[in-house]
PDB file of C-alpha atoms and ligand atoms in Angstrom:
ATOM      1  CA  UNK A   5       0.000   0.000   0.000  1.00  0.00           C
ATOM      2  CA  UNK A   6       1.312   3.426  -0.958  1.00  0.00           C
ATOM      3  CA  UNK A   7       2.637   5.772   1.642  1.00  0.00           C
ATOM      4  CA  UNK A   8       0.762   9.044   2.017  1.00  0.00           C
ATOM      5  CA  UNK A   9       2.643  12.214   1.152  1.00  0.00           C
ATOM      6  CA  UNK A  10       1.443  14.617   3.817  1.00  0.00           C
ATOM      7  CA  UNK A  11       1.289  18.041   2.170  1.00  0.00           C
ATOM      8  CA  UNK A  12      -0.318  19.580   5.204  1.00  0.00           C
ATOM      9  CA  UNK A  13       2.581  18.628   7.463  1.00  0.00           C
ATOM     10  CA  UNK A  14       5.232  19.750   4.973  1.00  0.00           C
ATOM     11  CA  UNK A  15       3.424  23.041   4.356  1.00  0.00           C
ATOM     12  CA  UNK A  16       3.425  23.666   8.118  1.00  0.00           C
ATOM     13  CA  UNK A  17       7.217  23.369   8.165  1.00  0.00           C
ATOM     14  CA  UNK A  18       7.478  25.827   5.288  1.00  0.00           C
ATOM     15  CA  UNK A  19       5.105  28.252   6.983  1.00  0.00           C
ATOM     16  CA  UNK A  20       7.182  28.127  10.154  1.00  0.00           C
ATOM     17  CA  UNK A  21      10.294  29.060   8.214  1.00  0.00           C
ATOM     18  CA  UNK A  22       8.391  31.766   6.290  1.00  0.00           C
ATOM     19  CA  UNK A  23       7.145  33.213   9.597  1.00  0.00           C
ATOM     20  CA  UNK A  24      10.683  33.537  10.932  1.00  0.00           C
ATOM     21  CA  UNK A  25      11.815  35.182   7.679  1.00  0.00           C
ATOM     22  CA  UNK A  26       8.944  37.656   7.972  1.00  0.00           C
ATOM     23  CA  UNK A  27      10.066  38.415  11.514  1.00  0.00           C
ATOM     24  CA  UNK A  28      13.604  39.107  10.263  1.00  0.00           C
ATOM     25  CA  UNK A  29      12.331  41.383   7.497  1.00  0.00           C
ATOM     26  CA  UNK A  30      10.194  43.283   9.977  1.00  0.00           C
ATOM     27  CA  UNK A  31      13.330  43.987  12.026  1.00  0.00           C
ATOM     28  CA  UNK A  32      14.641  45.829   8.952  1.00  0.00           C
ATOM     29  CA  UNK A  33      11.373  47.766   8.708  1.00  0.00           C
ATOM     30  CA  UNK A  34       9.956  45.684   5.855  1.00  0.00           C
ATOM     31  CA  UNK A  35       6.530  44.082   6.163  1.00  0.00           C
ATOM     32  CA  UNK A  36       5.853  41.864   3.136  1.00  0.00           C
ATOM     33  CA  UNK A  37       2.482  42.768   1.634  1.00  0.00           C
ATOM     34  CA  UNK A  38       0.187  40.845  -0.703  1.00  0.00           C
ATOM     35  CA  UNK A  39      -2.844  42.210  -2.577  1.00  0.00           C
ATOM     36  CA  UNK A  40      -5.437  39.634  -3.549  1.00  0.00           C
ATOM     37  CA  UNK A  41      -7.947  40.618  -6.207  1.00  0.00           C
ATOM     38  CA  UNK A  42     -11.193  38.706  -6.628  1.00  0.00           C
ATOM     39  CA  UNK A  43     -13.643  39.609  -9.374  1.00  0.00           C
ATOM     40  CA  UNK A  44     -17.159  38.174  -9.208  1.00  0.00           C
ATOM     41  CA  UNK A  45     -18.650  35.680  -6.807  1.00  0.00           C
ATOM     42  CA  UNK A  46     -17.448  32.234  -7.823  1.00  0.00           C
ATOM     43  CA  UNK A  47     -17.673  30.274  -4.536  1.00  0.00           C
ATOM     44  CA  UNK A  48     -14.489  28.228  -5.112  1.00  0.00           C
ATOM     45  CA  UNK A  49     -12.490  31.369  -5.914  1.00  0.00           C
ATOM     46  CA  UNK A  50     -13.971  33.063  -2.838  1.00  0.00           C
ATOM     47  CA  UNK A  51     -12.749  30.184  -0.660  1.00  0.00           C
ATOM     48  CA  UNK A  52      -9.270  30.221  -2.219  1.00  0.00           C
ATOM     49  CA  UNK A  53      -8.940  33.964  -1.652  1.00  0.00           C
ATOM     50  CA  UNK A  54     -10.122  33.757   1.960  1.00  0.00           C
ATOM     51  CA  UNK A  55      -7.630  30.959   2.615  1.00  0.00           C
ATOM     52  CA  UNK A  56      -4.777  32.951   1.072  1.00  0.00           C
ATOM     53  CA  UNK A  57      -5.539  35.866   3.367  1.00  0.00           C
ATOM     54  CA  UNK A  58      -5.703  33.604   6.416  1.00  0.00           C
ATOM     55  CA  UNK A  59      -2.347  32.117   5.437  1.00  0.00           C
ATOM     56  CA  UNK A  60      -0.821  35.594   5.188  1.00  0.00           C
ATOM     57  CA  UNK A  61      -2.097  36.529   8.630  1.00  0.00           C
ATOM     58  CA  UNK A  62      -0.765  33.297  10.126  1.00  0.00           C
ATOM     59  CA  UNK A  63       2.832  34.124   9.119  1.00  0.00           C
ATOM     60  CA  UNK A  64       2.725  37.905   9.652  1.00  0.00           C
ATOM     61  CA  UNK A  65       2.370  38.944   5.999  1.00  0.00           C
ATOM     62  CA  UNK A  66       0.198  42.023   5.479  1.00  0.00           C
ATOM     63  CA  UNK A  67      -2.631  41.447   3.001  1.00  0.00           C
ATOM     64  CA  UNK A  68      -5.285  43.513   1.297  1.00  0.00           C
ATOM     65  CA  UNK A  69      -8.344  42.125  -0.416  1.00  0.00           C
ATOM     66  CA  UNK A  70     -10.026  43.765  -3.389  1.00  0.00           C
ATOM     67  CA  UNK A  71     -13.384  42.106  -4.005  1.00  0.00           C
ATOM     68  CA  UNK A  72     -14.836  43.557  -7.187  1.00  0.00           C
ATOM     69  CA  UNK A  73     -18.300  42.948  -8.636  1.00  0.00           C
ATOM     70  CA  UNK A  74     -18.942  40.696 -11.648  1.00  0.00           C
ATOM     71  CA  UNK A  75     -19.746  43.851 -13.639  1.00  0.00           C
ATOM     72  CA  UNK A  76     -16.210  45.255 -13.292  1.00  0.00           C
ATOM     73  CA  UNK A  77     -14.849  46.479 -16.625  1.00  0.00           C
ATOM     74  CA  UNK A  78     -11.480  45.594 -18.063  1.00  0.00           C
ATOM     75  CA  UNK A  79     -10.364  49.197 -17.601  1.00  0.00           C
ATOM     76  CA  UNK A  80     -11.401  49.283 -13.941  1.00  0.00           C
ATOM     77  CA  UNK A  81      -9.482  46.093 -13.285  1.00  0.00           C
ATOM     78  CA  UNK A  82      -6.393  47.322 -15.135  1.00  0.00           C
ATOM     79  CA  UNK A  83      -6.561  50.632 -13.248  1.00  0.00           C
ATOM     80  CA  UNK A  84      -6.562  48.717  -9.960  1.00  0.00           C
ATOM     81  CA  UNK A  85      -3.553  46.654 -11.049  1.00  0.00           C
ATOM     82  CA  UNK A  86      -1.697  49.855 -12.012  1.00  0.00           C
ATOM     83  CA  UNK A  87      -2.501  51.334  -8.590  1.00  0.00           C
ATOM     84  CA  UNK A  88      -1.212  48.190  -6.856  1.00  0.00           C
ATOM     85  CA  UNK A  89       1.912  48.158  -9.043  1.00  0.00           C
ATOM     86  CA  UNK A  90       2.731  51.611  -7.678  1.00  0.00           C
ATOM     87  CA  UNK A  91       1.791  50.898  -4.055  1.00  0.00           C
ATOM     88  CA  UNK A  92       4.882  50.700  -1.827  1.00  0.00           C
ATOM     89  CA  UNK A  93       3.287  48.556   0.906  1.00  0.00           C
ATOM     90  CA  UNK A  94       2.301  45.887  -1.630  1.00  0.00           C
ATOM     91  CA  UNK A  95       5.023  43.550  -2.874  1.00  0.00           C
ATOM     92  CA  UNK A  96       2.888  40.836  -4.423  1.00  0.00           C
ATOM     93  CA  UNK A  97      -0.274  41.015  -6.531  1.00  0.00           C
ATOM     94  CA  UNK A  98      -2.516  38.021  -7.117  1.00  0.00           C
ATOM     95  CA  UNK A  99      -5.550  38.272  -9.373  1.00  0.00           C
ATOM     96  CA  UNK A 100      -7.609  35.161  -8.748  1.00  0.00           C
ATOM     97  CA  UNK A 101      -8.370  33.217 -11.934  1.00  0.00           C
ATOM     98  CA  UNK A 102     -10.542  32.444 -13.759  1.00  0.00           C
ATOM     99  CA  UNK A 103     -11.932  35.935 -14.338  1.00  0.00           C
ATOM    100  CA  UNK A 104     -15.614  36.340 -15.208  1.00  0.00           C
ATOM    101  CA  UNK A 105     -16.520  36.184 -18.904  1.00  0.00           C
ATOM    102  CA  UNK A 106     -15.772  39.371 -20.796  1.00  0.00           C
ATOM    103  CA  UNK A 107     -12.543  40.132 -18.960  1.00  0.00           C
ATOM    104  CA  UNK A 108      -9.248  39.558 -20.753  1.00  0.00           C
ATOM    105  CA  UNK A 109      -7.092  37.432 -18.473  1.00  0.00           C
ATOM    106  CA  UNK A 110      -3.970  37.699 -20.612  1.00  0.00           C
ATOM    107  CA  UNK A 111      -3.992  41.494 -20.593  1.00  0.00           C
ATOM    108  CA  UNK A 112      -4.534  41.595 -16.828  1.00  0.00           C
ATOM    109  CA  UNK A 113      -1.623  39.215 -16.210  1.00  0.00           C
ATOM    110  CA  UNK A 114       0.634  41.250 -18.480  1.00  0.00           C
ATOM    111  CA  UNK A 115      -0.243  44.421 -16.586  1.00  0.00           C
ATOM    112  CA  UNK A 116       0.951  43.067 -13.231  1.00  0.00           C
ATOM    113  CA  UNK A 117       4.510  44.285 -12.624  1.00  0.00           C
ATOM    114  CA  UNK A 118       6.793  41.257 -13.180  1.00  0.00           C
ATOM    115  CA  UNK A 119       8.513  41.887  -9.821  1.00  0.00           C
ATOM    116  CA  UNK A 120       5.124  41.727  -8.056  1.00  0.00           C
ATOM    117  CA  UNK A 121       3.888  38.713 -10.019  1.00  0.00           C
ATOM    118  CA  UNK A 122       3.872  36.171  -7.179  1.00  0.00           C
ATOM    119  CA  UNK A 123       1.910  33.676  -9.297  1.00  0.00           C
ATOM    120  CA  UNK A 124       4.696  33.701 -11.916  1.00  0.00           C
ATOM    121  CA  UNK A 125       2.075  34.046 -14.665  1.00  0.00           C
ATOM    122  CA  UNK A 126       3.540  37.133 -16.414  1.00  0.00           C
ATOM    123  CA  UNK A 127       5.196  36.228 -19.755  1.00  0.00           C
ATOM    124  CA  UNK A 128       8.528  37.538 -18.468  1.00  0.00           C
ATOM    125  CA  UNK A 129       8.405  35.169 -15.508  1.00  0.00           C
ATOM    126  CA  UNK A 130       7.112  32.310 -17.673  1.00  0.00           C
ATOM    127  CA  UNK A 131      10.104  32.901 -19.954  1.00  0.00           C
ATOM    128  CA  UNK A 132      12.400  32.742 -16.942  1.00  0.00           C
ATOM    129  CA  UNK A 133      10.870  29.410 -15.968  1.00  0.00           C
ATOM    130  CA  UNK A 134      11.656  28.104 -19.465  1.00  0.00           C
ATOM    131  CA  UNK A 135      15.252  29.263 -19.217  1.00  0.00           C
ATOM    132  CA  UNK A 136      15.653  27.963 -15.678  1.00  0.00           C
ATOM    133  CA  UNK A 137      16.351  31.374 -14.165  1.00  0.00           C
ATOM    134  CA  UNK A 138      13.208  31.945 -12.103  1.00  0.00           C
ATOM    135  CA  UNK A 139      12.645  34.793  -9.710  1.00  0.00           C
ATOM    136  CA  UNK A 140       9.297  33.299  -8.694  1.00  0.00           C
ATOM    137  CA  UNK A 141       8.492  29.629  -9.007  1.00  0.00           C
ATOM    138  CA  UNK A 142       4.881  28.929 -10.001  1.00  0.00           C
ATOM    139  CA  UNK A 143       3.140  27.967  -6.760  1.00  0.00           C
ATOM    140  CA  UNK A 144       1.603  24.574  -7.510  1.00  0.00           C
ATOM    141  CA  UNK A 145       4.531  23.074  -9.461  1.00  0.00           C
ATOM    142  CA  UNK A 146       7.006  24.483  -6.924  1.00  0.00           C
ATOM    143  CA  UNK A 147       4.970  23.003  -4.080  1.00  0.00           C
ATOM    144  CA  UNK A 148       5.003  19.623  -5.812  1.00  0.00           C
ATOM    145  CA  UNK A 149       8.796  19.749  -6.254  1.00  0.00           C
ATOM    146  CA  UNK A 150       9.150  20.561  -2.544  1.00  0.00           C
ATOM    147  CA  UNK A 151       6.937  17.599  -1.658  1.00  0.00           C
ATOM    148  CA  UNK A 152       8.913  15.237  -3.873  1.00  0.00           C
ATOM    149  CA  UNK A 153      12.217  16.432  -2.401  1.00  0.00           C
ATOM    150  CA  UNK A 154      10.859  16.172   1.107  1.00  0.00           C
ATOM    151  CA  UNK A 155      10.174  12.495   0.370  1.00  0.00           C
ATOM    152  CA  UNK A 156      13.812  12.091  -0.622  1.00  0.00           C
ATOM    153  CA  UNK A 157      12.863  11.631  -4.269  1.00  0.00           C
ATOM    154  CA  UNK A 158      14.592  13.299  -7.212  1.00  0.00           C
ATOM    155  CA  UNK A 159      13.230  13.484 -10.753  1.00  0.00           C
ATOM    156  CA  UNK A 160      16.705  12.904 -12.179  1.00  0.00           C
ATOM    157  CA  UNK A 161      16.666  10.156 -14.770  1.00  0.00           C
ATOM    158  CA  UNK A 162      13.030   9.308 -13.998  1.00  0.00           C
ATOM    159  CA  UNK A 163      10.173   8.970 -16.439  1.00  0.00           C
ATOM    160  CA  UNK A 164       7.839  11.812 -15.476  1.00  0.00           C
ATOM    161  CA  UNK A 165       4.375  12.073 -16.970  1.00  0.00           C
ATOM    162  CA  UNK A 166       2.282  15.202 -16.490  1.00  0.00           C
ATOM    163  CA  UNK A 167      -1.370  14.800 -17.419  1.00  0.00           C
ATOM    164  CA  UNK A 168      -2.718  18.273 -18.202  1.00  0.00           C
ATOM    165  CA  UNK A 169      -1.169  21.181 -20.064  1.00  0.00           C
ATOM    166  CA  UNK A 170      -2.511  24.295 -18.355  1.00  0.00           C
ATOM    167  CA  UNK A 171      -0.375  27.407 -18.061  1.00  0.00           C
ATOM    168  CA  UNK A 172      -0.891  27.331 -14.283  1.00  0.00           C
ATOM    169  CA  UNK A 173       0.168  23.741 -13.613  1.00  0.00           C
ATOM    170  CA  UNK A 174       0.892  21.341 -16.477  1.00  0.00           C
ATOM    171  CA  UNK A 175       3.356  23.337 -18.564  1.00  0.00           C
ATOM    172  CA  UNK A 176       5.446  24.825 -15.717  1.00  0.00           C
ATOM    173  CA  UNK A 177       5.362  21.467 -13.898  1.00  0.00           C
ATOM    174  CA  UNK A 178       6.935  19.804 -16.906  1.00  0.00           C
ATOM    175  CA  UNK A 179       9.647  22.484 -16.982  1.00  0.00           C
ATOM    176  CA  UNK A 180      10.573  22.083 -13.312  1.00  0.00           C
ATOM    177  CA  UNK A 181      10.811  18.303 -13.708  1.00  0.00           C
ATOM    178  CA  UNK A 182      12.915  18.790 -16.828  1.00  0.00           C
ATOM    179  CA  UNK A 183      15.247  21.202 -15.006  1.00  0.00           C
ATOM    180  CA  UNK A 184      15.805  18.409 -12.532  1.00  0.00           C
ATOM    181  CA  UNK A 185      16.803  16.084 -15.384  1.00  0.00           C
ATOM    182  CA  UNK A 186      13.584  14.121 -15.511  1.00  0.00           C
ATOM    183  CA  UNK A 187      12.468  12.653 -18.837  1.00  0.00           C
ATOM    184  CA  UNK A 188       9.157  14.408 -19.209  1.00  0.00           C
ATOM    185  CA  UNK A 189       6.040  13.704 -21.232  1.00  0.00           C
ATOM    186  CA  UNK A 190       3.033  16.024 -21.223  1.00  0.00           C
ATOM    187  CA  UNK A 191      -0.299  14.349 -21.956  1.00  0.00           C
ATOM    188  CA  UNK A 192      -3.616  16.020 -22.696  1.00  0.00           C
ATOM    189  CA  UNK A 193      -7.113  15.390 -23.998  1.00  0.00           C
ATOM    190  CA  UNK A 194      -5.870  14.572 -27.510  1.00  0.00           C
ATOM    191  CA  UNK A 195      -3.133  12.167 -26.380  1.00  0.00           C
ATOM    192  CA  UNK A 196      -3.347   8.724 -27.934  1.00  0.00           C
ATOM    193  CA  UNK A 197      -2.511   5.711 -25.751  1.00  0.00           C
ATOM    194  CA  UNK A 198      -2.755   7.774 -22.573  1.00  0.00           C
ATOM    195  CA  UNK A 199      -2.888   4.642 -20.422  1.00  0.00           C
ATOM    196  CA  UNK A 200       0.281   3.235 -21.992  1.00  0.00           C
ATOM    197  CA  UNK A 201       2.188   6.477 -21.412  1.00  0.00           C
ATOM    198  CA  UNK A 202       0.969   6.819 -17.822  1.00  0.00           C
ATOM    199  CA  UNK A 203       2.030   3.236 -17.143  1.00  0.00           C
ATOM    200  CA  UNK A 204       5.622   4.220 -17.963  1.00  0.00           C
ATOM    201  CA  UNK A 205       5.696   6.957 -15.322  1.00  0.00           C
ATOM    202  CA  UNK A 206       7.936   6.754 -12.273  1.00  0.00           C
ATOM    203  CA  UNK A 207       6.440  10.109 -11.281  1.00  0.00           C
ATOM    204  CA  UNK A 208       2.880  10.737 -12.414  1.00  0.00           C
ATOM    205  CA  UNK A 209       1.335  14.192 -11.966  1.00  0.00           C
ATOM    206  CA  UNK A 210      -2.412  14.436 -12.565  1.00  0.00           C
ATOM    207  CA  UNK A 211      -3.648  17.935 -13.341  1.00  0.00           C
ATOM    208  CA  UNK A 212      -6.629  17.429 -15.615  1.00  0.00           C
ATOM    209  CA  UNK A 213      -9.510  18.673 -13.478  1.00  0.00           C
ATOM    210  CA  UNK A 214     -11.574  15.513 -13.971  1.00  0.00           C
ATOM    211  CA  UNK A 215     -12.659  13.501 -10.921  1.00  0.00           C
ATOM    212  CA  UNK A 216     -10.878  10.144 -10.442  1.00  0.00           C
ATOM    213  CA  UNK A 217      -9.578  10.278 -14.021  1.00  0.00           C
ATOM    214  CA  UNK A 218      -6.399   8.342 -13.233  1.00  0.00           C
ATOM    215  CA  UNK A 219      -7.380   4.783 -12.427  1.00  0.00           C
ATOM    216  CA  UNK A 220      -5.273   1.981 -10.949  1.00  0.00           C
ATOM    217  CA  UNK A 221      -4.723   0.301 -14.321  1.00  0.00           C
ATOM    218  CA  UNK A 222      -2.935   3.465 -15.527  1.00  0.00           C
ATOM    219  CA  UNK A 223      -0.324   3.440 -12.771  1.00  0.00           C
ATOM    220  CA  UNK A 224       2.949   1.520 -12.731  1.00  0.00           C
ATOM    221  CA  UNK A 225       3.420  -0.434  -9.484  1.00  0.00           C
ATOM    222  CA  UNK A 226       5.663   1.619  -7.209  1.00  0.00           C
ATOM    223  CA  UNK A 227       5.116   4.931  -9.010  1.00  0.00           C
ATOM    224  CA  UNK A 228       4.946   8.235  -7.154  1.00  0.00           C
ATOM    225  CA  UNK A 229       1.520   9.750  -7.804  1.00  0.00           C
ATOM    226  CA  UNK A 230       0.829  13.459  -7.355  1.00  0.00           C
ATOM    227  CA  UNK A 231      -2.789  14.600  -7.499  1.00  0.00           C
ATOM    228  CA  UNK A 232      -3.412  18.270  -8.303  1.00  0.00           C
ATOM    229  CA  UNK A 233      -7.176  17.875  -8.749  1.00  0.00           C
ATOM    230  CA  UNK A 234      -9.819  19.561  -6.639  1.00  0.00           C
ATOM    231  CA  UNK A 235     -12.921  17.964  -8.058  1.00  0.00           C
ATOM    232  CA  UNK A 236     -16.310  16.712  -6.917  1.00  0.00           C
ATOM    233  CA  UNK A 237     -17.316  13.091  -7.312  1.00  0.00           C
ATOM    234  CA  UNK A 238     -20.772  11.832  -8.314  1.00  0.00           C
ATOM    235  CA  UNK A 239     -21.991  12.457  -4.735  1.00  0.00           C
ATOM    236  CA  UNK A 240     -20.620  15.987  -4.618  1.00  0.00           C
ATOM    237  CA  UNK A 241     -17.751  14.933  -2.335  1.00  0.00           C
ATOM    238  CA  UNK A 242     -14.355  16.569  -2.753  1.00  0.00           C
ATOM    239  CA  UNK A 243     -11.932  14.323  -4.616  1.00  0.00           C
ATOM    240  CA  UNK A 244      -8.896  14.543  -6.856  1.00  0.00           C
ATOM    241  CA  UNK A 245      -8.003  13.615 -10.430  1.00  0.00           C
ATOM    242  CA  UNK A 246      -6.770  10.267  -9.122  1.00  0.00           C
ATOM    243  CA  UNK A 247      -8.986   7.391  -8.045  1.00  0.00           C
ATOM    244  CA  UNK A 248      -7.294   7.419  -4.653  1.00  0.00           C
ATOM    245  CA  UNK A 249      -8.959   4.376  -3.075  1.00  0.00           C
ATOM    246  CA  UNK A 250      -7.688   2.120  -5.884  1.00  0.00           C
ATOM    247  CA  UNK A 251      -4.440   3.824  -6.885  1.00  0.00           C
ATOM    248  CA  UNK A 252      -3.107   3.907  -3.307  1.00  0.00           C
ATOM    249  CA  UNK A 253      -2.634   0.136  -3.558  1.00  0.00           C
ATOM    250  CA  UNK A 254      -0.453   0.452  -6.662  1.00  0.00           C
ATOM    251  CA  UNK A 255       1.596   3.602  -5.990  1.00  0.00           C
ATOM    252  CA  UNK A 256       4.596   3.675  -3.653  1.00  0.00           C
ATOM    253  CA  UNK A 257       3.672   7.209  -2.535  1.00  0.00           C
ATOM    254  CA  UNK A 258       0.583   9.251  -3.208  1.00  0.00           C
ATOM    255  CA  UNK A 259      -0.770  12.669  -2.279  1.00  0.00           C
ATOM    256  CA  UNK A 260      -4.272  12.762  -0.786  1.00  0.00           C
ATOM    257  CA  UNK A 261      -7.005  15.251  -1.659  1.00  0.00           C
ATOM    258  CA  UNK A 262      -7.429  17.267   0.443  1.00  0.00           C
ATOM    259  CA  UNK A 263      -4.148  17.590   2.350  1.00  0.00           C
ATOM    260  CA  UNK A 264      -1.673  16.956  -0.452  1.00  0.00           C
ATOM    261  CA  UNK A 265      -0.802  19.522  -3.092  1.00  0.00           C
ATOM    262  CA  UNK A 266      -3.305  22.213  -2.013  1.00  0.00           C
ATOM    263  CA  UNK A 267      -1.586  23.287   1.237  1.00  0.00           C
ATOM    264  CA  UNK A 268       1.763  23.318  -0.589  1.00  0.00           C
ATOM    265  CA  UNK A 269       0.457  25.705  -3.259  1.00  0.00           C
ATOM    266  CA  UNK A 270      -0.672  28.044  -0.492  1.00  0.00           C
ATOM    267  CA  UNK A 271       2.681  27.838   1.292  1.00  0.00           C
ATOM    268  CA  UNK A 272       4.592  28.631  -1.908  1.00  0.00           C
ATOM    269  CA  UNK A 273       2.569  31.802  -2.415  1.00  0.00           C
ATOM    270  CA  UNK A 274       3.787  32.996   0.983  1.00  0.00           C
ATOM    271  CA  UNK A 275       7.357  32.171  -0.002  1.00  0.00           C
ATOM    272  CA  UNK A 276       6.978  34.110  -3.251  1.00  0.00           C
ATOM    273  CA  UNK A 277       5.585  37.113  -1.398  1.00  0.00           C
ATOM    274  CA  UNK A 278       8.691  37.194   0.785  1.00  0.00           C
ATOM    275  CA  UNK A 279      10.892  36.844  -2.289  1.00  0.00           C
ATOM    276  CA  UNK A 280       9.027  39.771  -3.881  1.00  0.00           C
ATOM    277  CA  UNK A 281       9.526  41.912  -0.766  1.00  0.00           C
ATOM    278  CA  UNK A 282      13.238  41.085  -0.754  1.00  0.00           C
ATOM    279  CA  UNK A 283      13.747  41.808  -4.439  1.00  0.00           C
ATOM    280  CA  UNK A 284      11.924  45.122  -4.164  1.00  0.00           C
ATOM    281  CA  UNK A 285      14.097  46.107  -1.220  1.00  0.00           C
ATOM    282  CA  UNK A 286      17.404  45.030  -2.764  1.00  0.00           C
ATOM    283  CA  UNK A 287      17.846  42.126  -0.353  1.00  0.00           C
ATOM    284  CA  UNK A 288      19.554  39.083  -1.894  1.00  0.00           C
ATOM    285  CA  UNK A 289      17.303  36.080  -2.346  1.00  0.00           C
ATOM    286  CA  UNK A 290      19.023  32.856  -1.347  1.00  0.00           C
TER     287      UNK A 290
HETATM  288  N1  GUN B   6      -6.864  29.906  -9.857  1.00  0.00           N
HETATM  289  C1  GUN B   6      -6.557  28.615  -9.601  1.00  0.00           C
HETATM  290  N2  GUN B   6      -5.294  28.506  -9.168  1.00  0.00           N
HETATM  291  C2  GUN B   6      -4.785  29.763  -9.151  1.00  0.00           C
HETATM  292  C3  GUN B   6      -3.524  30.293  -8.788  1.00  0.00           C
HETATM  293  O1  GUN B   6      -2.581  29.578  -8.409  1.00  0.00           O
HETATM  294  N3  GUN B   6      -3.398  31.644  -8.890  1.00  0.00           N
HETATM  295  C4  GUN B   6      -4.402  32.439  -9.338  1.00  0.00           C
HETATM  296  N4  GUN B   6      -4.165  33.752  -9.436  1.00  0.00           N
HETATM  297  N5  GUN B   6      -5.587  31.977  -9.686  1.00  0.00           N
HETATM  298  C5  GUN B   6      -5.770  30.649  -9.584  1.00  0.00           C
END
């Protein structure tokens, strides 16, 4: 039976170290600040934003929330981003995605100052991820790498399969695994022989957004299985992209949902906010 990878416990360790870094920065008169922008009333996005603010408070990071109505125009949103770009007390800006229909996500992302882009979604930061010279690591993929390392696992020389090709998770995840000398395959909805490719994976990352999509017959015995999904099953119960109850018997290690990748994503945002505060104050980032 696969061993659980406890993202909650690992994220706690990271938060403890972030809290002591915040304390150090405060001694130099710097309070890291994060602005979180939520447009519309999507309940999942609302929960994510509330959690991000709670996380900030728990480690001493200052946060501001901007909850804008569904009817917000592109110009109003861009004006807010410009204001936050110029605001000295704010080092990181996060605009919760997806935005309501009618708003241009790409333009909003490109308007965030690259040094305040704690999601690492701005094309400049995405380019840096490609090159392997990141200032901010994208939160979910970075959290997954931390989890893997914490387990004493390296991607070097391993067959890594990422199922899902989103800009937020799939693509940057593949890059981080590649930078660690993994042999990486990205699969998606048009992939032929998906099962065959997944069965080759030593490290399998599921980021498709479909409940229990990865079944036990798609997993090589002993593989490390990372579940990025936050889905609902047929009974409305929270579940991941992996059929956990079956796959846990095949994998050597597996992340649960909840309590796996999610808490790590949140912890990495805090880390990025500190990095942003350091960069903007000319403090070397280790
Ligand atoms: N929506 C889902 N995940 C994320 C994330 O990591 N950052 C932002 N800004 N929006 C999201």
